[in-house]
Structures are given as C-alpha cells and as structure tokens.
Amino acid sequence: MLLEIPRPNIREFDFLVVGSGVAGLFTALHLTEHGKVAVITKDRLTESNTEYAQGGIAVALQEDDDPRDHEHDTLEAGAGLCDPEAVRILTVEGPDAVRELMRLGMRFDRRGGELIYGREAAHGRRRILHASGDETGHEVERALSRRASVHPGIEVFENTLLTDLLVVEGRSVGIAALSLPESDRLRFIAPVTVLATGGLGQVYETSTNPPVTTGDGMAAAWRAGCGLRDMEFVQFHPTALYDEGSPKFLISEALRREGAVLRNTAGEHFMPPYHPQNDLAPRDVVARAVVDQMRRERTDHVYLDFSPIPHERFLSRFPGIVAELARRGFDIYQERIPVCPVAHYMMGGITADINARTELPGLLAVGECTSLGVHGANRLASNSLLDGLVFGLRAAALAPKLPKLSYELLGVVAQMTPALVRCAQVAVRDHLRKLMKECAGVERNGEALAQAREVVSGWCGQVATVPSASREEVETANLLTVARLIIEGAIARQESRGAHYRTDFPEISED
Ligand code: SIN
C-alpha cells in the first residue's frame, strides 16, 4: 500500500525529544545551544509520570554527605544487578545536575534559606530534597515546562503520538507519529532522536502512573530492533490508596517514615514478623507482606494508620496527599486509610550505555523508558528524577557529536513509504491489565506466567497494521508488546531478586 504524507506533515529538526517528563525536558533544554529541537509528546506538555512524583530527589549535596554513601545505598537496593559505573556517575554527577535544575528555576523546600534534606527508606542518611512537601514532581514539571514552552530553540508538539522509529540503512533518522485526535500521519526527521517516553504502569490493572504510561517508546524501540533488558523488574509500591472504581493514588512511603503504620483489617500492626525494619522494610518486602495479609484475610486492601503523625506535621509535610484524600471523602483524622500494592516503576527498559546511547545508531534513550544500569533489580527511593537529570545531561552532551544525516540519506528518507501503524482492539486492554496483575504482579510463578504468555501471544497475533488508528488502539498494541517482554523476562529469571519474586523459586540464585 503506497500512502503519501503531505509535505507540511514532514518536519526536519536537529534533535527530536519524544516525551516531556523530567528526562525529556531537561535533555531538550540542554540541546538548544546545539540546534533546533522538537519536543514531541502525546498529551499536554506537563502530563507525565514526573508530574505525579511525591518522593523527592536523592542527592549527596550536603558538605558532610559523600556520593560514595549514596552509591552504596543504590547498589544495595539494586540487589546485585546495577552497573557500578552507571551508579557512580549517577551519584557523583548528581549534585551538579541538581544545581543546574535549580538554576533553571526549580524551587526546593527550604528553612531559613537553607535546603531541607529528608530521609527515605533504605537511604543511610538524610539526602532527599522535596518541593512543597509531597509535590516535587509537579514543581519539576512547572520549572522545566515553563522554560521549554517559551524557548525559541524548542518547538513543542503536544497531542502527537509516536508510532514508530524511522530506520534507514541501520540508523535512526526520526519518527513516524500521529497527530491527535485526528490521527493525521506525521513524520519528524532528525539525525538524533532521544526517547524519553517514560514507563508502562498502564500494563497493570492498578498503578500509581497516569494514563499516558503505555510503554510507547519501549515498544517502538523493540520493533526497530533495539535490545530491551531487565523487563521482569517492575517495582510495586505497597501503599496506593484503595478507592474502589477510582484511579489509584500514591500514599508516599515518607508517611511511614514519619510514623504511619500498616494494619490489617483486624487492626494488627502486621509488619514486625516480616522484617526487622518493620514498616520501613524495602518496598518489595512490604508489598509482599501486604499481599500475604490480604490473602490471609481474604480482602483486597490493608490500612495505613496515620494517628502516630502529629496533625500539624501531616498538613505541612504532605499537603498534596491531605488535599487528595479530602477530595475523595476520606477523613484522615478519624479513619485509617485503605491501601494496596500497585505497579509503580519500571527498572528495565531500552538497553543503553552510560551516555544514553542505544544499540541503534542515532537513537538515545533517557529516563524510565531506558535501562542503563542505575536501578538494577530494585530502584532506591527518589533516584528516578535524579536519573532523568544526570543522564539527560549526558545525552545532551553526546547528541551534538553524533553524525549528521547525509544528503543521500535525506533523499532516501523523503522517498520512504510511511510505515503502517500497529493497532490492537481496545477491548483487550482491560483483560490484559487484569491478567498482568494476576500473573506478573507482586508474586509470580512459572505456571501462571506460561499461561499468561499463551494468552498474550494470542492477542499479539491479532494486532493489525493499518494506515491510521486511534491513540487507544496504538497504545493497546504497545501494551501487548511490553507485557510480552515482562512475561518473557519473568519466565526466564528462575530466582527471586529485588522486585521480581517467584513463589516457585523464592531464593536468590548464586549463579
Ligand atoms: C514514595 O514517595 O513513596 C515514592 C517515591 C519514589 O518512588 O521514589
């Protein structure tokens, strides 16, 4: 089928950045001194996982802190699968990256003019910067999107959905996209494309992630022949608000650090037998303990008891959570809040090196869509925004040095037949999300994973390639791709490590 794309729908830039969370916008802003940048994002500029981040930014910025201690904590959390060089870079380059973020307008919480450092689970000391208590991600997006939206070197394309990477002679030359909601076909051409498309929380029935997180960049990179790795490592957050029928909402683990405790329906504080750190045990341990309690009590939630936290402290430290709970009709002064574990963060993703370079020449990847070795089998709290900053800067330093597109190659690109769009029936989506929660969730086992593989393969077989499709159809096809990769990874990893727990292989393998 030969389809013409009208010339105005083909745009050329020096750099394409796909995605507008912390990694995408930080990279884009630092590319502007080297050329014309397009920021392409499928929703509003500010809609991303970053916007909803309640944790902060972990960074060894204080004089008496040492990046080596931050490195140690990160490696511990990663359960043997971190790339030590990537972690060294994250922690050593973190302070400069955070100073640069502040130069761009980020306002962290301060007392008497001095930055306030908080402590979160598994960090050996206070080193987490927050903004407005629990609204760090919102402030990051505010600061960066404000600059990006008025920067003369950046053109922003909102409501523009990546459908595929354009690959010619073994290198990335840009992307194919759809403008929404019309689903008009677009093509963006550039010698360097930076994927910053974020996570895939929507592949699970319940997640802290917003609806945009459908693994689009990971799926497109996979189709273009890039390697993806560590896809079995999905972090489940133990305490999302359980509010039947409504989107899940993260109840930050910082609340437990302030004194909140988990209780079962019988009112028992159940964590002590599971781990010496009780409610502050690593996230995966708490998530499994909650699942265990829910199984024993045949319920789908447990409770968070905030009563140990002084009300003044609760209001000043967690204004966003207080407001959202009130909006949903919960009275934090009178009742315990129902919570349950949900998908939160993808540690795996597009394989990339310490400069964000993927296996496809001309393609870089930063932020949650990539796996460059900093998170291993489990991400340390508040390391994800830092990851986006540090490796965003590295990507922006490398991109201008990559080869330009030759005239010959541009000629080939201009002649290219537009790629067809992959689409799946939207009706499959809810079934897929339930299946993933049941078979590839907090606990997995070989038998359930094998069944899930069969079902998902069947759905993948029904994916059609068509000239155009709706956002939901394209996203559903992408969700099927990343679901298959998670399942394959979980089947192959016959051990329990970090966030990946196999009931049939409950121990860590020494091999
Ligand atoms: C939280 O605040 O509980 C989540 C923080 C994070 O995911 O880093």
XYZ file of C-alpha atoms and ligand atoms in Angstrom:
519
model
C 0.000 0.000 0.000
C 1.611 3.310 -1.044
C 0.499 6.273 1.012
C 1.631 9.829 0.527
C 2.303 12.075 3.507
C 1.592 15.717 2.580
C 4.838 17.768 2.707
C 3.697 20.058 5.571
C 3.353 16.919 7.677
C 7.068 16.195 7.333
C 9.280 18.294 9.612
C 13.042 18.370 9.958
C 14.961 19.191 13.146
C 18.458 18.793 14.552
C 17.154 16.835 17.542
C 13.911 15.106 18.393
C 12.994 14.524 22.022
C 9.993 12.248 22.486
C 8.385 12.659 25.907
C 8.075 15.607 28.261
C 8.845 14.371 31.768
C 11.970 15.381 33.662
C 14.372 13.466 31.395
C 12.862 14.735 28.142
C 12.568 18.395 29.075
C 15.957 18.574 30.795
C 17.611 16.996 27.744
C 15.726 19.251 25.332
C 16.666 22.443 27.179
C 20.347 21.485 27.075
C 20.247 20.633 23.385
C 19.055 24.070 22.353
C 22.560 25.525 22.197
C 23.400 22.983 19.501
C 20.410 23.210 17.183
C 16.666 23.171 16.624
C 14.805 20.843 18.976
C 11.343 19.290 18.642
C 9.675 18.070 21.832
C 7.003 15.575 20.873
C 4.529 14.458 23.494
C 1.271 12.585 23.175
C -0.704 14.601 25.710
C -0.197 18.018 27.297
C 3.394 19.125 27.836
C 3.073 18.673 31.594
C 1.389 15.253 31.574
C 3.924 12.593 32.567
C 4.938 10.323 35.427
C 7.186 13.125 36.682
C 4.195 15.370 37.354
C 2.894 12.909 39.970
C 6.172 12.118 41.772
C 5.628 12.558 45.512
C 9.076 11.403 46.533
C 11.926 13.822 46.078
C 15.355 13.932 44.515
C 18.075 11.985 46.288
C 21.430 13.722 46.028
C 24.664 13.909 48.036
C 24.743 17.698 48.038
C 25.499 18.433 51.674
C 29.101 19.036 52.657
C 29.139 16.137 55.087
C 27.466 13.720 52.644
C 29.527 11.602 50.304
C 28.398 10.380 46.859
C 30.028 7.065 47.773
C 27.439 6.550 50.516
C 24.624 7.311 48.075
C 26.305 4.895 45.650
C 26.429 2.224 48.350
C 22.707 2.584 49.163
C 21.789 2.476 45.453
C 23.844 -0.683 44.855
C 22.313 -2.363 47.909
C 18.781 -1.672 46.674
C 19.676 -2.920 43.169
C 20.333 -6.431 44.548
C 23.448 -7.187 42.516
C 22.187 -6.084 39.104
C 23.271 -2.432 38.963
C 26.052 -1.360 36.642
C 28.578 0.042 39.168
C 29.894 2.613 36.687
C 26.396 3.945 35.966
C 25.673 4.204 39.699
C 28.986 6.013 40.296
C 28.049 8.510 37.564
C 24.525 8.974 38.989
C 25.785 9.770 42.451
C 28.922 11.750 41.566
C 27.311 13.865 38.826
C 24.039 14.197 40.760
C 24.987 17.322 42.744
C 25.878 19.367 39.618
C 22.745 18.187 37.819
C 20.574 19.274 40.755
C 22.334 22.676 40.934
C 21.588 23.057 37.228
C 17.925 22.208 37.847
C 17.800 24.939 40.477
C 19.400 27.390 38.032
C 16.532 26.605 35.663
C 14.007 27.651 38.286
C 13.336 24.604 40.495
C 12.274 25.662 43.994
C 13.064 23.089 46.681
C 11.773 23.357 50.241
C 13.984 25.465 52.493
C 14.082 26.551 56.135
C 15.706 29.896 56.877
C 17.058 29.899 53.318
C 18.766 26.506 53.727
C 17.715 23.437 51.758
C 15.830 20.846 53.812
C 17.033 17.273 53.395
C 14.654 14.427 54.181
C 15.309 10.738 54.631
C 13.501 7.928 52.813
C 13.560 4.171 53.103
C 16.916 2.439 52.533
C 18.910 5.684 52.403
C 21.548 5.649 55.131
C 21.053 9.347 55.878
C 19.033 12.463 55.082
C 19.695 13.397 51.445
C 16.298 13.844 49.749
C 15.207 17.255 48.503
C 11.467 17.884 48.204
C 9.276 20.659 46.883
C 6.040 21.706 48.610
C 6.413 18.605 50.773
C 4.976 15.903 48.535
C 4.760 17.757 45.203
C 8.328 17.539 43.939
C 7.391 16.138 40.530
C 4.835 18.874 39.951
C 7.435 21.539 40.723
C 9.995 19.899 38.390
C 7.423 19.925 35.580
C 6.440 23.503 36.358
C 10.019 24.752 36.231
C 11.063 22.845 33.105
C 7.874 23.135 31.051
C 7.710 26.869 31.720
C 11.138 27.277 30.144
C 10.658 24.761 27.346
C 7.319 26.193 26.230
C 8.770 29.667 25.587
C 12.265 28.704 24.460
C 12.900 29.935 20.893
C 15.023 26.859 20.156
C 12.266 24.392 21.047
C 9.110 23.634 19.116
C 6.598 21.695 21.196
C 4.223 19.222 19.555
C 1.535 18.263 22.061
C -1.060 15.566 21.313
C 1.404 13.880 18.962
C 1.777 10.141 19.353
C 4.964 8.284 18.421
C 4.020 5.271 16.311
C 7.394 4.048 15.058
C 11.033 4.915 14.710
C 12.187 5.588 11.156
C 15.216 3.460 10.403
C 17.255 3.744 7.190
C 20.420 1.822 6.466
C 20.635 0.656 10.056
C 20.329 4.059 11.716
C 17.566 6.083 13.284
C 16.547 9.026 11.113
C 13.465 10.194 13.002
C 9.984 9.071 13.931
C 6.544 8.460 12.477
C 3.712 9.909 14.545
C 0.002 10.634 14.598
C -1.484 13.992 15.473
C -4.349 13.562 17.905
C -7.254 13.321 17.942
C -7.462 13.391 14.112
C -4.844 10.636 13.725
C -3.176 12.509 10.852
C 0.107 10.933 9.874
C 3.254 12.938 10.595
C 6.943 12.382 10.070
C 9.756 14.042 12.033
C 13.275 13.740 10.657
C 16.492 14.319 12.592
C 19.978 12.811 12.908
C 19.370 12.215 16.621
C 16.209 11.080 18.372
C 16.088 10.944 22.163
C 13.396 8.698 23.580
C 12.150 9.909 26.960
C 8.736 8.307 26.806
C 8.594 7.134 30.434
C 7.160 3.988 31.944
C 4.446 1.417 31.363
C 2.335 1.368 34.530
C -0.832 1.059 32.459
C 0.030 -2.530 31.572
C -1.181 -3.379 35.096
C -4.749 -3.079 36.288
C -3.645 -0.855 39.146
C -0.779 1.599 39.066
C 0.375 4.917 40.505
C 1.155 6.024 36.946
C -1.066 8.316 34.860
C -2.914 7.050 31.740
C -0.109 8.171 29.384
C 2.267 5.445 30.620
C 1.750 2.801 27.955
C 5.350 1.874 27.104
C 5.209 3.525 23.662
C 8.935 4.244 23.413
C 9.959 0.806 24.631
C 7.616 -0.893 22.148
C 8.779 1.293 19.234
C 12.443 0.668 20.101
C 11.793 -3.069 20.277
C 10.159 -3.050 16.835
C 13.157 -1.117 15.480
C 15.485 -3.870 16.663
C 16.855 -2.328 19.878
C 17.581 -4.563 22.830
C 15.496 -4.225 25.984
C 16.633 -5.686 29.278
C 15.554 -6.347 32.871
C 11.885 -6.139 31.875
C 10.866 -8.506 34.693
C 11.832 -5.861 37.248
C 8.682 -3.879 37.893
C 8.596 -2.083 41.229
C 5.289 -2.353 43.087
C 4.562 0.343 45.601
C 2.981 -1.154 48.730
C 0.713 1.748 49.606
C -1.547 3.180 46.931
C -4.912 4.415 48.081
C -7.520 1.679 47.686
C -10.553 3.559 46.464
C -12.769 1.208 44.503
C -13.567 2.346 40.998
C -11.279 5.405 41.152
C -7.733 5.763 39.880
C -5.157 4.667 42.389
C -3.295 7.420 44.204
C 0.141 7.045 45.784
C 0.392 7.394 49.544
C 4.099 8.183 49.851
C 6.256 5.897 51.937
C 7.574 9.076 53.552
C 4.423 8.853 55.700
C 5.674 5.619 57.191
C 8.998 7.298 57.891
C 7.031 9.951 59.787
C 5.406 7.228 61.880
C 2.371 5.869 59.987
C 1.935 2.097 60.409
C 0.298 -0.623 58.359
C -2.549 -2.543 59.978
C -4.671 -5.425 58.757
C -8.459 -5.455 58.954
C -8.216 -6.927 62.456
C -6.274 -3.787 63.428
C -2.968 -5.605 63.998
C 0.327 -3.917 63.168
C 1.455 -6.790 60.977
C 4.930 -5.815 59.682
C 7.209 -6.859 62.616
C 7.336 -10.600 61.804
C 8.185 -9.890 58.165
C 11.283 -7.709 58.551
C 13.407 -6.150 61.309
C 12.776 -2.693 59.819
C 9.006 -3.213 60.163
C 7.081 -0.657 58.087
C 10.325 0.757 56.718
C 11.478 -2.514 55.189
C 12.415 -2.405 51.470
C 9.461 -1.672 49.194
C 9.281 -5.187 47.713
C 9.260 -6.779 51.175
C 6.419 -4.527 52.331
C 4.452 -5.159 49.117
C 4.707 -8.931 49.606
C 3.760 -8.661 53.280
C 0.654 -6.690 52.304
C -0.257 -9.301 49.682
C 0.226 -12.029 52.276
C -2.063 -10.247 54.739
C -4.699 -9.683 52.065
C -4.590 -13.382 51.194
C -4.934 -14.436 54.837
C -7.821 -12.057 55.447
C -9.415 -12.597 52.009
C -9.534 -8.915 51.345
C -8.110 -6.599 48.706
C -6.551 -3.977 50.942
C -4.974 -3.291 54.320
C -4.898 0.003 56.222
C -2.483 2.821 56.921
C -2.838 4.283 60.364
C -1.695 7.917 60.398
C -2.536 8.543 64.047
C 1.138 8.487 65.223
C 1.870 11.533 62.997
C 1.090 14.890 64.634
C -1.600 16.640 62.577
C 0.422 19.822 62.130
C 3.271 17.785 60.687
C 0.940 15.847 58.390
C -0.587 19.025 56.995
C 2.692 20.832 56.400
C 4.716 17.898 55.037
C 2.038 16.238 52.866
C -0.315 18.937 51.590
C -0.937 17.148 48.280
C -1.909 13.850 49.945
C -4.088 15.608 52.528
C -5.915 17.526 49.769
C -6.434 14.471 47.550
C -7.713 12.319 50.438
C -10.119 15.088 51.444
C -11.272 15.470 47.828
C -12.083 11.751 47.777
C -14.008 11.966 51.023
C -11.508 10.387 53.436
C -11.137 11.875 56.893
C -7.508 11.410 57.909
C -8.291 12.499 61.487
C -10.965 9.894 62.056
C -10.204 6.848 59.961
C -7.471 4.528 58.796
C -6.919 4.749 55.058
C -7.285 1.611 52.887
C -4.183 0.864 50.781
C -2.937 -1.862 48.453
C 0.185 -2.553 46.340
C 0.173 -1.332 42.729
C 2.663 -1.075 39.860
C 4.880 1.966 40.317
C 8.142 1.983 38.355
C 9.855 0.014 35.587
C 13.518 -0.678 36.343
C 14.126 -2.303 32.943
C 13.779 -0.799 29.502
C 15.688 0.033 26.336
C 19.295 -1.074 26.732
C 21.558 1.968 26.780
C 25.105 2.816 27.817
C 26.257 5.436 30.314
C 25.803 8.151 27.680
C 22.222 7.045 26.901
C 23.295 5.511 23.585
C 21.066 2.615 22.487
C 22.001 -0.190 20.123
C 20.513 1.755 17.185
C 22.854 4.479 15.857
C 21.220 7.904 16.138
C 18.879 6.801 18.932
C 19.403 7.781 22.571
C 17.115 6.917 25.467
C 16.786 8.564 28.882
C 14.570 8.277 31.967
C 12.209 5.458 32.842
C 11.962 4.042 29.289
C 15.626 3.100 29.391
C 17.760 0.705 31.361
C 21.294 1.984 31.673
C 22.132 0.140 34.839
C 21.409 2.517 37.713
C 18.428 0.726 39.232
C 19.296 -2.949 38.867
C 16.640 -5.237 40.309
C 15.103 -2.553 42.517
C 15.207 1.226 42.448
C 16.203 3.143 45.539
C 13.566 5.706 46.557
C 13.933 9.139 44.945
C 16.614 8.065 42.484
C 14.389 8.277 39.399
C 14.189 12.055 38.986
C 17.941 12.201 39.554
C 18.440 9.544 36.873
C 16.497 11.701 34.388
C 18.631 14.754 35.210
C 22.078 13.152 35.178
C 21.654 11.040 32.071
C 19.605 13.754 30.359
C 22.685 15.979 30.620
C 24.880 13.178 29.307
C 22.546 12.571 26.356
C 22.554 16.306 25.587
C 26.370 16.316 25.648
C 26.662 13.332 23.297
C 23.895 14.122 20.781
C 25.622 17.079 19.017
C 28.687 14.907 18.378
C 26.753 12.212 16.501
C 26.911 12.076 12.679
C 24.518 14.291 10.721
C 22.248 12.899 8.006
C 23.895 12.951 4.580
C 22.027 14.391 1.561
C 21.792 10.883 0.154
C 20.178 9.601 3.320
C 17.782 12.562 3.432
C 16.799 11.697 -0.122
C 16.020 8.128 0.921
C 14.001 9.368 3.911
C 11.966 11.711 1.709
C 11.107 8.803 -0.570
C 10.149 6.479 2.275
C 6.740 4.914 2.231
C 5.068 5.757 5.538
C 5.165 2.871 7.936
C 1.822 1.353 8.753
C 0.506 1.817 12.270
C 0.155 -1.149 14.602
C -3.136 -1.263 16.384
C -4.935 -3.637 18.734
C -8.545 -3.871 19.820
C -9.084 -1.573 22.755
C -11.388 -4.176 24.344
C -8.316 -6.347 25.038
C -6.767 -3.703 27.255
C -8.741 -4.333 30.440
C -8.290 -8.109 30.147
C -4.563 -7.640 29.640
C -4.225 -5.374 32.664
C -6.075 -7.847 34.898
C -4.019 -10.739 33.570
C -0.754 -8.888 34.228
C -1.787 -8.057 37.767
C -2.679 -11.677 38.461
C 0.192 -13.431 36.676
C 3.080 -10.956 36.567
C 2.377 -8.891 39.668
C 3.985 -8.740 43.119
C 4.274 -12.546 43.139
C 4.814 -14.694 40.063
C 5.126 -18.407 39.325
C 6.147 -20.390 36.251
C 2.772 -21.952 35.603
C 0.777 -18.720 35.707
C 3.419 -16.933 33.640
C 3.311 -19.656 30.974
C -0.477 -19.345 30.769
C -0.213 -15.571 30.527
C 2.343 -15.926 27.743
C -0.052 -18.036 25.727
C -2.961 -15.644 26.148
C -0.872 -12.557 25.362
C 0.680 -14.250 22.299
C -2.842 -14.889 21.019
C -3.740 -11.216 21.428
C -0.455 -10.155 19.832
C -1.362 -12.302 16.834
C -4.470 -10.184 16.337
C -2.569 -6.897 16.164
C -3.276 -5.304 12.792
C -1.132 -2.976 10.691
C -3.291 -0.244 9.231
C -2.793 3.194 7.648
C -4.047 5.011 10.724
C -5.557 4.300 14.143
C -6.765 5.924 17.337
C -4.464 6.684 20.280
C -6.108 3.909 22.318
C -5.610 1.311 19.576
C -1.925 2.170 19.156
C -1.362 2.219 22.917
C -3.044 -1.171 23.304
C -0.682 -2.696 20.730
C 2.263 -1.191 22.650
C 0.942 -2.548 25.947
C 0.769 -6.021 24.429
C 4.399 -5.753 23.308
C 5.729 -4.653 26.690
C 3.528 -7.192 28.509
C 5.081 -9.951 26.434
C 8.561 -8.691 27.292
C 7.771 -8.563 31.018
C 6.354 -12.094 30.928
C 9.321 -13.468 28.944
C 11.754 -11.850 31.374
C 9.864 -13.181 34.383
C 9.772 -16.704 32.945
C 13.483 -16.663 32.161
C 14.520 -15.409 35.607
C 14.188 -18.516 37.754
C 15.050 -16.875 41.046
C 13.743 -14.132 43.322
C 15.736 -10.930 43.274
C 14.821 -7.344 44.075
C 11.329 -6.578 42.853
C 10.992 -9.890 40.965
C 9.566 -12.591 43.244
C 8.900 -16.152 42.030
C 6.975 -18.288 44.532
C 8.417 -21.370 42.769
C 11.989 -20.011 43.042
C 11.873 -17.990 46.266
C 15.642 -17.712 46.721
C 18.210 -15.506 45.065
C 20.375 -17.518 42.675
C 24.113 -17.536 43.391
C 24.996 -18.108 39.683
C 7.146 7.460 47.595
O 7.173 8.635 47.947
O 6.701 6.565 48.304
C 7.649 7.105 46.230
C 8.957 7.726 45.957
C 9.681 7.052 44.841
O 9.088 6.249 44.118
O 10.884 7.296 44.684
